[in-house]
Amino acid sequence: MISKKKAGRKRTRNQTKKDFVQEELQKKEIPSVQKTSETEDIQFQVINPANLEVIGSLPIFNQEQVEEKIRYARETFPSWSSLSLNQRSRELLKLRSYLAKNSEEMISTICLETGKSRMDALTEVLTVCESIDYVAKQGKKHLKPQKRNTGLILAHKKAYINYHPYGVVGVISPWNYPLILSLTPIVNALMAGNTVVLKPSEITPFTALKVLEFFQKAGLPEGILQIVTGKGSTGAALVESMGTHMICFTGSTATGKKIAETCAKMLKPVILELGGKDPLLVFEDANLKRAAKAAIWGGFFNSGQTCISVERVYVQDSVYDSFIHLLMEEYKNVRQGQENNFPEVGSMTSPGQVKILEEHYEDAQKKGAKILVGGIRQENQKGYYHKPAILVDVNHTMKIMKEETFGPEISIMRFSTEEEGIALANDSCYGLNSSIWTGNANRGKQIAKKIQSGSVCINDCLSNYPVSDLPFGGFKESGMGKVHGPEGIRSFSQIQSVIMNRWFWKLDKELWWYPYSEKFYKFMDRMMKLLFG
Ligand code: NAD
């Protein structure tokens, strides 16, 4: 940043800080992309993590600029919210079709700023197409007024609920799935009649801008989606603004706690989709080959940067050695590289995450863990390529078994009894997803009831997320509230209860209105005893 002192001149009264800095920079003729240190509070650079080249730079929206976008979203709210559910559904289906037809353009943008493999990027687009389809079609059912029972005492009345939009919803998204985690909440919020201001991750903002472009090209009403780019300060401005009526945040537990605090002070509703440290439990009666393939895929998919990645693997003693052998065999099928070669694993996305991964490896090795394979940077690649790793001899004193690692690795630990396996799986502050492997489906269902996580996959992993009808959201420090399913669709509405008289009820007054009398008191008391005594 250029301080007033450094620039040698003071900002005039009418000049915004941004204008002032820009003017000073122009005078100094500093090229826009290289001048990061001096412009870091007005713009930020986006890097391609697969080759470390600069993709571009974008503005950091300040509070004033965020408020302006919120104002636009508020202006659009009356017209958008007054559309019928059928009309809103049709608009969203236009977006779904446009996205499916132009998927390559979106996939290329995602790959460019995440370094994902092309297949991983395709699954993002596919999942989101399914999700838009679900919300647009099922939203018509789940958001229409619902009849409610008036009970025994007020049987002569009828009641129903309306789903009211909140107004402007602030969506804040992370970098690991820049399309799904931006567009899914957006579509849910819009279907409920809200308008949206999105703050995408500073690491992957171009996917969000492509989403906005697709909104325009698909012909959706202008202004229903606004985007503010920037870092944490921009996200905080969106949360702190009196102009946003609800927040949907997906990101780390640490940031989620800060947002929850601000929202609590403002009594602003918030959905928090946070971190995970998901266990995969292999019992001795499991199909070991399938379980090993799942552990490799579930741990390395999207370079392990999935909130529901398999991070902790617990294997029953009697099958431990065979399972490790199968894992090592399966590992031979994992190729890592540039997206255009269609590898299984691409690069990692964030340099900060690479650092955390390496710290976890170092801590684990110091405490006695062994890395059987991988766990090193790919020195022949320019980007953030970290060779997927399998670790053994780990325990719960290690960061790699306690904290979210969010990288391409799986750590394997033994257990002897079912109770011990379940206790180890539950020994975490997180509770997002988990995966149970057993040859007995009933046993799987019983174990699922004892697992403290928002979702459970039996003889599978990660497959719950793309099922749009299944609510998704964590227990414990993995979050609050649900996305997906009817519960997710309704999360973006406030419930209004309405009660009214049945059309034939034309009495001048209700029995219990004034005046009161002893006779009426006794009648009511008798009725209570008759109905409920
Ligand atoms: P992050 O918390 O660092 O950032 C997420 C977003 O919040 C970014 O857009 C960031 O700019 C913004 N932000 C940062 N500080 C803020 C503040 N004080 N106020 C408002 N906004 C702020 O998370 P990340 O590193 O981008 O994403 C990775 C994390 O997201 C992991 O922990 C992962 O498990 C989690 N995640 C959860 C889910 C889920 O559905 N539960 C899905 C994907 C990722």
Coordinates of C-alpha atoms and ligand atoms in Angstrom, one line a residue:
M1 CA 0.0 0.0 0.0
I2 CA 1.1 3.5 -0.7
S3 CA 1.0 5.5 2.5
K4 CA 0.2 9.2 2.4
K5 CA 3.6 10.0 3.6
K6 CA 5.3 7.8 1.0
A7 CA 3.3 9.2 -1.8
G8 CA 4.3 12.7 -0.7
R9 CA 0.8 14.1 -0.9
K10 CA -2.4 13.9 1.1
R11 CA -5.7 12.4 -0.1
T12 CA -8.2 15.1 -0.8
R13 CA -11.5 15.2 1.1
N14 CA -13.6 13.9 -1.8
Q15 CA -11.2 11.3 -3.0
T16 CA -11.7 7.7 -2.0
K17 CA -8.7 5.8 -0.7
K18 CA -8.8 3.6 -3.9
D19 CA -8.8 6.5 -6.3
F20 CA -6.0 8.1 -4.4
V21 CA -3.8 5.0 -4.5
Q22 CA -4.6 4.4 -8.2
E23 CA -3.7 8.0 -9.1
E24 CA -0.4 7.7 -7.3
L25 CA 0.4 4.4 -9.0
Q26 CA -0.3 5.9 -12.4
K27 CA 2.1 8.7 -11.7
K28 CA 4.8 6.2 -10.8
E29 CA 4.0 4.1 -13.9
I30 CA 4.1 0.8 -12.0
P31 CA 2.9 -2.1 -14.2
S32 CA -0.3 -3.5 -12.7
V33 CA 0.6 -7.1 -12.1
Q34 CA 4.0 -6.8 -10.6
K35 CA 3.1 -4.0 -8.2
T36 CA 1.7 -6.4 -5.6
S37 CA 3.3 -5.0 -2.5
E38 CA 2.1 -1.5 -3.1
T39 CA -1.4 -2.4 -4.3
E40 CA -2.1 -5.3 -2.1
D41 CA -4.9 -3.5 -0.4
I42 CA -6.7 -2.6 -3.6
Q43 CA -6.0 -5.6 -5.8
F44 CA -4.7 -9.2 -5.7
Q45 CA -3.1 -11.5 -8.1
V46 CA -4.4 -14.9 -9.1
I47 CA -1.9 -17.6 -9.9
N48 CA -2.2 -20.8 -11.9
P49 CA -1.0 -23.4 -9.3
A50 CA 0.0 -25.9 -11.9
N51 CA 2.7 -23.6 -13.4
L52 CA 2.9 -20.6 -11.1
E53 CA 2.1 -18.2 -13.9
V54 CA 0.0 -15.1 -13.1
I55 CA -3.6 -15.4 -14.5
G56 CA -4.6 -11.9 -13.7
S57 CA -5.3 -9.5 -11.0
L58 CA -8.7 -8.3 -9.6
P59 CA -9.9 -5.6 -7.2
I60 CA -10.2 -6.0 -3.5
F61 CA -13.7 -4.6 -2.7
N62 CA -13.8 -2.4 0.3
Q63 CA -16.8 -1.9 2.6
E64 CA -18.1 0.9 0.5
Q65 CA -17.9 -1.1 -2.7
V66 CA -19.4 -4.1 -1.1
E67 CA -22.3 -1.9 0.1
E68 CA -22.9 -0.7 -3.4
K69 CA -23.2 -4.3 -4.8
I70 CA -25.6 -5.1 -1.9
R71 CA -27.6 -2.1 -2.9
Y72 CA -28.0 -3.5 -6.4
A73 CA -29.0 -6.8 -5.0
R74 CA -31.6 -5.2 -2.8
E75 CA -33.0 -3.2 -5.8
T76 CA -33.4 -6.4 -7.8
F77 CA -35.1 -8.3 -4.9
P78 CA -38.7 -7.0 -5.3
S79 CA -38.9 -8.1 -8.9
W80 CA -37.2 -11.4 -8.5
S81 CA -39.0 -12.4 -5.3
S82 CA -42.4 -11.6 -6.9
L83 CA -41.8 -14.2 -9.7
S84 CA -43.7 -17.4 -9.1
L85 CA -41.8 -20.6 -8.2
N86 CA -42.5 -21.9 -11.7
Q87 CA -41.0 -18.8 -13.2
R88 CA -37.9 -18.9 -11.0
S89 CA -37.5 -22.6 -11.8
R90 CA -37.6 -21.9 -15.5
E91 CA -34.9 -19.2 -15.2
L92 CA -32.6 -21.6 -13.2
L93 CA -33.1 -24.4 -15.7
K94 CA -31.9 -22.1 -18.5
L95 CA -28.7 -21.7 -16.5
R96 CA -28.4 -25.5 -16.0
S97 CA -28.7 -26.1 -19.8
Y98 CA -26.3 -23.3 -20.7
L99 CA -23.7 -24.7 -18.2
A100 CA -24.1 -28.3 -19.5
K101 CA -23.7 -27.1 -23.1
N102 CA -20.7 -24.9 -22.4
S103 CA -19.1 -27.2 -19.8
E104 CA -15.7 -27.2 -21.5
E105 CA -15.4 -23.4 -21.0
M106 CA -16.2 -23.7 -17.4
I107 CA -13.9 -26.8 -16.9
S108 CA -11.0 -24.9 -18.5
T109 CA -11.5 -21.9 -16.1
I110 CA -11.7 -24.2 -13.1
C111 CA -8.5 -26.1 -14.1
L112 CA -6.6 -22.9 -14.8
E113 CA -6.9 -21.5 -11.3
T114 CA -7.2 -24.8 -9.2
G115 CA -4.7 -27.0 -11.0
K116 CA -7.2 -29.9 -10.8
S117 CA -7.2 -32.8 -13.2
R118 CA -9.7 -32.3 -16.0
M119 CA -11.8 -35.2 -14.8
D120 CA -12.0 -33.7 -11.2
A121 CA -13.2 -30.4 -12.8
L122 CA -15.8 -32.2 -14.9
T123 CA -17.3 -33.8 -11.8
E124 CA -17.7 -30.3 -10.4
V125 CA -19.7 -29.2 -13.4
L126 CA -21.7 -32.5 -13.5
T127 CA -22.6 -32.3 -9.8
V128 CA -23.7 -28.7 -10.1
C129 CA -25.9 -29.4 -13.2
E130 CA -27.6 -32.1 -11.2
S131 CA -28.0 -29.8 -8.2
I132 CA -29.5 -27.0 -10.2
D133 CA -31.9 -29.5 -11.8
Y134 CA -32.9 -30.8 -8.4
V135 CA -33.4 -27.4 -6.8
A136 CA -35.3 -25.9 -9.8
K137 CA -37.7 -28.9 -9.9
Q138 CA -38.0 -29.9 -6.3
G139 CA -38.0 -26.3 -5.0
K140 CA -41.4 -25.9 -6.6
K141 CA -42.7 -28.6 -4.2
H142 CA -40.7 -27.8 -1.1
L143 CA -41.2 -24.0 -1.2
K144 CA -44.9 -23.8 -1.9
P145 CA -47.2 -23.1 1.1
Q146 CA -47.6 -26.2 3.3
K147 CA -50.8 -27.2 5.0
R148 CA -50.5 -27.7 8.8
N149 CA -52.7 -29.5 11.2
T150 CA -54.5 -27.2 13.7
G151 CA -54.9 -29.9 16.4
L152 CA -57.9 -30.8 18.5
I153 CA -58.8 -27.5 20.2
L154 CA -58.7 -25.4 17.1
A155 CA -60.0 -28.0 14.7
H156 CA -62.4 -25.4 13.3
K157 CA -59.5 -23.4 11.8
K158 CA -57.0 -24.0 9.1
A159 CA -53.3 -23.3 9.0
Y160 CA -50.5 -23.3 6.6
I161 CA -46.9 -22.0 6.3
N162 CA -45.4 -19.7 3.7
Y163 CA -41.7 -19.8 2.8
H164 CA -40.5 -16.2 2.7
P165 CA -37.2 -15.2 1.2
Y166 CA -34.8 -13.4 3.5
G167 CA -33.8 -10.7 1.1
V168 CA -30.1 -10.5 0.1
V169 CA -28.1 -13.6 0.9
G170 CA -24.3 -13.2 1.2
V171 CA -22.5 -16.4 -0.1
I172 CA -18.8 -16.8 0.8
S173 CA -17.0 -19.7 -0.9
P174 CA -13.6 -21.5 -0.7
W175 CA -11.1 -22.4 -3.4
N176 CA -11.3 -26.2 -3.4
Y177 CA -14.6 -26.5 -5.4
P178 CA -15.0 -22.9 -6.8
L179 CA -18.0 -23.8 -8.9
I180 CA -20.0 -26.2 -6.7
L181 CA -19.5 -24.3 -3.5
S182 CA -20.4 -21.0 -5.1
L183 CA -23.2 -22.0 -7.4
T184 CA -25.1 -24.5 -5.2
P185 CA -25.9 -22.0 -2.4
I186 CA -26.6 -19.3 -5.0
V187 CA -29.1 -21.5 -6.8
N188 CA -30.8 -22.5 -3.5
A189 CA -31.0 -18.9 -2.4
L190 CA -32.4 -17.7 -5.7
M191 CA -35.0 -20.4 -5.9
A192 CA -36.3 -19.3 -2.6
G193 CA -36.7 -15.7 -4.0
N194 CA -33.6 -14.1 -2.5
T195 CA -31.0 -12.2 -4.5
V196 CA -27.3 -12.9 -3.9
V197 CA -24.0 -11.3 -3.4
L198 CA -21.1 -13.8 -3.8
K199 CA -17.6 -13.4 -2.4
P200 CA -15.5 -16.1 -4.0
S201 CA -12.1 -17.2 -2.7
E202 CA -9.3 -14.9 -3.6
I203 CA -7.4 -18.0 -4.8
T204 CA -10.1 -19.0 -7.4
P205 CA -12.2 -15.9 -8.3
F206 CA -12.3 -16.4 -12.1
T207 CA -14.7 -19.4 -11.9
A208 CA -17.2 -17.1 -10.0
L209 CA -16.8 -14.4 -12.7
K210 CA -17.4 -17.1 -15.3
V211 CA -20.6 -18.1 -13.4
L212 CA -21.8 -14.4 -13.7
E213 CA -21.0 -14.4 -17.4
F214 CA -23.0 -17.6 -17.8
F215 CA -25.9 -16.0 -15.9
Q216 CA -25.9 -13.2 -18.5
K217 CA -25.4 -15.4 -21.5
A218 CA -28.2 -17.8 -20.4
G219 CA -30.5 -14.8 -20.1
L220 CA -31.2 -14.8 -16.4
P221 CA -32.6 -11.5 -15.0
E222 CA -29.9 -8.9 -14.5
G223 CA -28.8 -8.1 -11.0
I224 CA -30.0 -11.2 -9.2
L225 CA -26.3 -12.2 -8.7
Q226 CA -23.6 -9.7 -7.7
I227 CA -20.0 -10.6 -7.2
V228 CA -17.5 -8.9 -4.9
T229 CA -13.9 -10.0 -5.3
G230 CA -11.3 -9.7 -2.5
K231 CA -9.8 -11.4 0.5
G232 CA -11.0 -12.0 4.0
S233 CA -11.8 -8.3 4.6
T234 CA -14.2 -8.3 1.7
G235 CA -16.0 -11.4 3.1
A236 CA -16.1 -9.7 6.5
A237 CA -17.6 -6.6 5.0
L238 CA -20.4 -8.7 3.4
V239 CA -21.1 -10.4 6.8
E240 CA -21.0 -7.1 8.8
S241 CA -23.3 -5.2 6.4
M242 CA -26.8 -4.4 7.6
G243 CA -27.8 -5.0 4.0
T244 CA -27.3 -8.8 3.9
H245 CA -30.1 -10.7 5.6
M246 CA -28.5 -14.1 5.7
I247 CA -25.0 -15.6 5.2
C248 CA -24.0 -19.0 3.7
F249 CA -20.4 -19.7 4.4
T250 CA -18.3 -22.6 3.2
G251 CA -14.7 -22.7 4.4
S252 CA -12.5 -23.4 7.3
T253 CA -13.7 -23.9 10.9
A254 CA -11.5 -21.0 12.1
T255 CA -13.1 -18.5 9.7
G256 CA -16.6 -20.0 10.3
K257 CA -16.3 -19.3 14.0
K258 CA -15.5 -15.6 13.3
I259 CA -18.4 -15.3 11.0
A260 CA -20.7 -17.1 13.5
E261 CA -19.7 -14.5 16.1
T262 CA -20.5 -11.6 13.9
C263 CA -23.8 -13.1 12.8
A264 CA -24.7 -13.9 16.4
K265 CA -24.3 -10.2 17.4
M266 CA -26.5 -9.1 14.5
L267 CA -29.0 -12.0 14.9
K268 CA -28.3 -12.8 11.3
P269 CA -29.1 -16.4 10.2
V270 CA -26.0 -18.3 9.0
I271 CA -25.3 -21.6 7.4
L272 CA -21.7 -22.9 8.1
E273 CA -20.2 -25.6 6.0
L274 CA -16.8 -26.2 7.6
G275 CA -13.8 -28.5 7.8
G276 CA -13.6 -32.2 8.2
K277 CA -11.2 -35.0 9.2
D278 CA -13.1 -37.9 7.8
P279 CA -12.5 -41.5 8.9
L280 CA -12.8 -44.7 6.8
L281 CA -13.3 -47.8 8.9
V282 CA -12.4 -51.2 7.4
F283 CA -13.8 -54.2 9.3
E284 CA -12.4 -57.7 8.8
D285 CA -15.5 -58.9 6.8
A286 CA -15.2 -56.1 4.2
N287 CA -14.5 -56.4 0.5
L288 CA -10.9 -55.4 1.0
K289 CA -10.1 -54.8 -2.7
R290 CA -13.0 -52.3 -3.1
A291 CA -12.2 -50.7 0.3
A292 CA -8.6 -50.2 -0.7
K293 CA -9.6 -48.7 -4.1
A294 CA -12.0 -46.4 -2.3
A295 CA -9.4 -45.3 0.3
I296 CA -7.0 -44.3 -2.5
W297 CA -9.6 -42.5 -4.6
G298 CA -11.3 -40.9 -1.6
G299 CA -8.0 -39.7 -0.2
F300 CA -6.4 -38.4 -3.4
F301 CA -9.5 -37.1 -5.3
N302 CA -9.1 -33.4 -6.0
S303 CA -5.6 -33.7 -4.5
G304 CA -7.1 -34.5 -1.2
Q305 CA -8.6 -31.0 -1.0
T306 CA -12.2 -32.1 -0.5
C307 CA -13.9 -31.3 2.8
I308 CA -15.1 -34.9 2.8
S309 CA -11.7 -36.4 1.7
V310 CA -10.8 -39.7 3.4
E311 CA -8.0 -38.6 5.8
R312 CA -8.0 -41.2 8.5
V313 CA -8.1 -44.9 7.7
Y314 CA -8.7 -47.4 10.5
V315 CA -8.3 -51.1 9.6
Q316 CA -9.1 -54.1 11.8
D317 CA -5.9 -56.0 12.9
S318 CA -6.6 -59.3 11.2
V319 CA -6.8 -57.7 7.7
Y320 CA -4.4 -54.9 8.2
D321 CA -1.4 -56.4 6.3
S322 CA -3.6 -57.6 3.3
F323 CA -5.2 -54.1 3.2
I324 CA -1.8 -52.3 3.1
H325 CA -0.7 -54.7 0.3
L326 CA -3.9 -53.9 -1.7
L327 CA -3.4 -50.1 -1.2
M328 CA 0.2 -50.3 -2.5
E329 CA -1.1 -52.2 -5.6
E330 CA -3.8 -49.7 -6.2
Y331 CA -1.4 -46.8 -5.8
K332 CA 0.4 -47.9 -9.0
N333 CA -2.6 -46.7 -10.9
V334 CA -2.3 -43.1 -9.7
R335 CA -0.6 -40.7 -12.1
Q336 CA -0.1 -37.1 -11.2
G337 CA 0.4 -34.3 -13.8
Q338 CA -1.0 -31.5 -15.9
E339 CA -4.7 -31.4 -16.6
N340 CA -4.4 -31.9 -20.3
N341 CA -2.8 -35.3 -19.9
F342 CA -5.9 -36.6 -18.0
P343 CA -4.0 -37.7 -14.9
E344 CA -5.8 -39.0 -11.8
V345 CA -4.3 -36.3 -9.6
G346 CA -3.5 -32.7 -10.5
S347 CA -1.6 -30.1 -8.6
M348 CA -2.6 -28.7 -5.2
T349 CA -4.2 -25.3 -5.3
S350 CA -3.0 -23.2 -2.4
P351 CA 0.6 -22.7 -1.3
G352 CA -0.7 -22.3 2.3
Q353 CA -2.2 -25.7 2.1
V354 CA 1.1 -27.2 0.8
K355 CA 2.8 -25.8 3.9
I356 CA 0.2 -27.3 6.2
L357 CA 0.6 -30.7 4.5
E358 CA 4.4 -30.6 4.9
E359 CA 4.1 -29.6 8.5
H360 CA 1.8 -32.5 9.2
Y361 CA 4.3 -34.9 7.5
E362 CA 7.2 -33.5 9.5
D363 CA 5.2 -33.7 12.8
A364 CA 4.1 -37.3 12.1
Q365 CA 7.6 -38.5 11.1
K366 CA 9.1 -36.9 14.3
K367 CA 6.5 -38.9 16.3
G368 CA 7.3 -42.2 14.6
A369 CA 5.1 -42.3 11.5
K370 CA 6.4 -43.9 8.3
I371 CA 5.6 -42.6 4.8
L372 CA 5.3 -45.8 2.7
V373 CA 5.2 -43.9 -0.6
G374 CA 5.0 -40.3 -1.8
G375 CA 4.9 -37.3 0.5
I376 CA 7.4 -35.2 -1.5
R377 CA 7.2 -32.3 -3.9
Q378 CA 7.5 -33.2 -7.5
E379 CA 10.6 -31.3 -8.2
N380 CA 10.3 -31.8 -12.0
Q381 CA 7.0 -29.8 -12.0
K382 CA 6.8 -26.1 -11.7
G383 CA 3.5 -26.0 -9.8
Y384 CA 2.3 -27.2 -6.4
Y385 CA 2.7 -30.9 -7.2
H386 CA 2.9 -33.0 -4.1
K387 CA 3.2 -36.8 -4.6
P388 CA 0.2 -38.6 -3.0
A389 CA 1.3 -40.3 0.2
I390 CA 0.4 -43.4 2.3
L391 CA 1.4 -43.2 5.9
V392 CA 1.4 -45.9 8.6
D393 CA 2.4 -46.1 12.3
V394 CA 0.3 -43.0 13.0
N395 CA -1.6 -42.2 16.2
H396 CA -3.8 -39.6 17.6
T397 CA -1.0 -37.5 19.1
M398 CA -0.1 -36.5 15.5
K399 CA -1.5 -33.5 13.7
I400 CA -2.0 -35.7 10.7
M401 CA -4.7 -37.6 12.7
K402 CA -6.2 -34.6 14.5
E403 CA -6.1 -31.5 12.3
E404 CA -7.5 -31.1 8.8
T405 CA -4.6 -31.9 6.4
F406 CA -6.4 -31.2 3.1
G407 CA -3.8 -32.7 0.9
P408 CA -3.2 -35.9 -1.1
E409 CA -2.5 -38.4 1.7
I410 CA -4.1 -41.1 3.7
S411 CA -2.9 -42.2 7.1
I412 CA -3.6 -45.8 8.2
M413 CA -4.0 -47.0 11.8
R414 CA -5.0 -50.4 13.3
F415 CA -7.8 -51.3 15.6
S416 CA -8.9 -54.6 17.2
T417 CA -12.6 -54.4 18.2
E418 CA -15.6 -52.8 16.6
E419 CA -16.0 -50.5 19.7
E420 CA -12.4 -49.4 19.4
G421 CA -12.8 -48.6 15.7
I422 CA -15.9 -46.6 16.4
A423 CA -14.2 -44.7 19.3
L424 CA -11.2 -43.9 17.1
A425 CA -13.5 -42.6 14.3
N426 CA -15.4 -40.4 16.7
D427 CA -12.2 -39.1 18.4
S428 CA -12.2 -35.8 16.5
C429 CA -13.5 -32.3 16.9
Y430 CA -14.9 -32.7 13.3
G431 CA -17.9 -34.7 12.2
L432 CA -18.5 -34.1 8.5
N433 CA -18.5 -37.5 6.7
S434 CA -17.4 -41.0 7.3
S435 CA -17.2 -44.3 5.6
I436 CA -17.8 -47.8 6.9
W437 CA -16.7 -51.0 5.2
T438 CA -18.3 -54.4 6.2
G439 CA -19.7 -57.4 4.4
N440 CA -22.8 -57.2 6.5
A441 CA -25.1 -54.3 5.5
N442 CA -27.1 -54.5 8.7
R443 CA -24.0 -54.3 10.7
G444 CA -23.0 -51.2 8.6
K445 CA -26.3 -49.6 9.5
Q446 CA -26.0 -50.2 13.2
I447 CA -22.4 -48.8 13.2
A448 CA -23.6 -45.7 11.3
K449 CA -25.9 -44.9 14.2
K450 CA -22.9 -44.8 16.5
I451 CA -20.8 -42.5 14.2
Q452 CA -20.8 -38.8 15.0
S453 CA -20.9 -37.3 11.5
G454 CA -23.4 -35.5 9.4
S455 CA -23.2 -38.1 6.6
V456 CA -22.1 -41.8 6.5
C457 CA -21.3 -43.9 3.4
I458 CA -21.6 -47.7 3.8
N459 CA -19.2 -49.6 1.5
D460 CA -18.6 -46.4 -0.4
C461 CA -17.1 -43.0 0.1
L462 CA -17.8 -39.4 -1.0
S463 CA -20.9 -40.6 -2.9
N464 CA -23.4 -38.8 -0.6
Y465 CA -22.4 -35.3 -1.8
P466 CA -23.6 -35.5 -5.4
V467 CA -27.0 -36.9 -4.2
S468 CA -28.9 -33.7 -4.3
D469 CA -31.8 -35.1 -2.3
L470 CA -29.6 -36.0 0.7
P471 CA -29.1 -33.2 3.2
F472 CA -25.4 -32.3 3.7
G473 CA -23.8 -30.6 6.7
G474 CA -21.6 -31.4 9.6
F475 CA -21.8 -32.4 13.3
K476 CA -19.5 -30.8 15.9
E477 CA -17.0 -28.3 14.5
S478 CA -17.8 -29.2 10.9
G479 CA -20.7 -26.8 10.8
M480 CA -24.2 -25.7 11.3
G481 CA -27.2 -26.1 9.1
K482 CA -27.8 -28.1 5.9
V483 CA -27.4 -27.7 2.2
H484 CA -29.0 -30.1 -0.3
G485 CA -32.3 -32.0 0.1
P486 CA -35.6 -30.4 1.1
E487 CA -33.8 -29.2 4.2
G488 CA -31.2 -27.3 2.2
I489 CA -33.8 -25.8 -0.2
R490 CA -35.8 -24.5 2.8
S491 CA -32.7 -23.2 4.6
F492 CA -32.8 -20.1 2.5
S493 CA -36.3 -19.1 3.6
Q494 CA -37.9 -17.9 6.7
I495 CA -41.1 -19.6 7.8
Q496 CA -44.2 -17.6 8.1
S497 CA -47.2 -19.3 9.8
V498 CA -50.7 -18.4 8.9
I499 CA -53.9 -19.3 10.6
M500 CA -57.4 -18.5 9.4
N501 CA -61.0 -19.5 9.9
R502 CA -62.6 -22.1 7.7
W503 CA -64.9 -20.4 5.2
F504 CA -68.1 -21.6 6.8
W505 CA -67.1 -20.4 10.3
K506 CA -69.0 -17.1 10.7
L507 CA -69.4 -16.7 14.5
D508 CA -69.0 -13.2 15.8
K509 CA -66.5 -14.3 18.4
E510 CA -64.4 -17.3 19.5
L511 CA -65.6 -19.1 22.6
W512 CA -62.5 -18.1 24.7
W513 CA -62.7 -14.4 23.9
Y514 CA -64.1 -12.0 26.6
P515 CA -66.3 -12.1 28.6
Y516 CA -64.9 -15.0 30.8
S517 CA -67.2 -16.9 33.2
E518 CA -66.9 -19.7 35.7
K519 CA -69.2 -21.9 33.6
F520 CA -67.0 -21.5 30.6
Y521 CA -63.9 -22.2 32.8
K522 CA -65.4 -25.5 33.9
F523 CA -66.4 -26.4 30.4
M524 CA -62.8 -25.9 29.2
D525 CA -61.4 -27.9 32.1
R526 CA -63.7 -30.8 31.4
M527 CA -62.7 -30.7 27.7
M528 CA -59.0 -30.8 28.6
K529 CA -59.5 -33.8 30.8
L530 CA -61.6 -35.5 28.2
L531 CA -59.1 -35.0 25.4
F532 CA -55.8 -35.4 27.2
G533 CA -56.4 -36.8 30.6
Ligands
NAD1 P1 -11.1 -20.0 4.4 O1 -11.9 -20.1 5.6 O2 -9.7 -19.6 4.5 O3 -11.8 -19.0 3.3 C1 -13.1 -19.3 2.8 C2 -13.6 -18.0 2.3 O4 -13.8 -17.1 3.4 C3 -12.7 -17.2 1.3 O5 -13.5 -16.6 0.3 C4 -12.1 -16.1 2.2 O6 -11.7 -15.0 1.5 C5 -13.2 -15.8 3.1 N1 -12.8 -15.2 4.4 C6 -11.6 -15.3 5.1 N2 -11.7 -14.7 6.2 C7 -12.9 -14.1 6.3 C8 -13.6 -13.4 7.3 N3 -13.0 -13.0 8.5 N4 -14.9 -13.0 7.1 C9 -15.5 -13.4 6.0 N5 -14.9 -14.1 5.0 C10 -13.7 -14.5 5.2 O7 -11.2 -21.5 3.7 P2 -10.5 -22.0 2.4 O8 -9.0 -22.2 2.8 O9 -10.8 -21.1 1.3 O10 -11.2 -23.4 2.2 C11 -10.8 -24.6 2.7 C12 -11.6 -25.0 3.9 O11 -13.0 -25.0 3.5 C13 -11.3 -26.3 4.5 O12 -11.3 -26.2 5.9 C14 -12.5 -27.2 4.0 O13 -12.7 -28.3 4.8 C15 -13.6 -26.2 4.0 N6 -14.7 -26.7 3.1 C16 -15.8 -27.1 3.7 C17 -16.8 -27.6 2.9 C18 -18.1 -28.1 3.4 O14 -19.1 -28.2 2.7 N7 -18.2 -28.4 4.7 C19 -16.6 -27.7 1.5 C20 -15.4 -27.3 1.0 C21 -14.5 -26.7 1.8

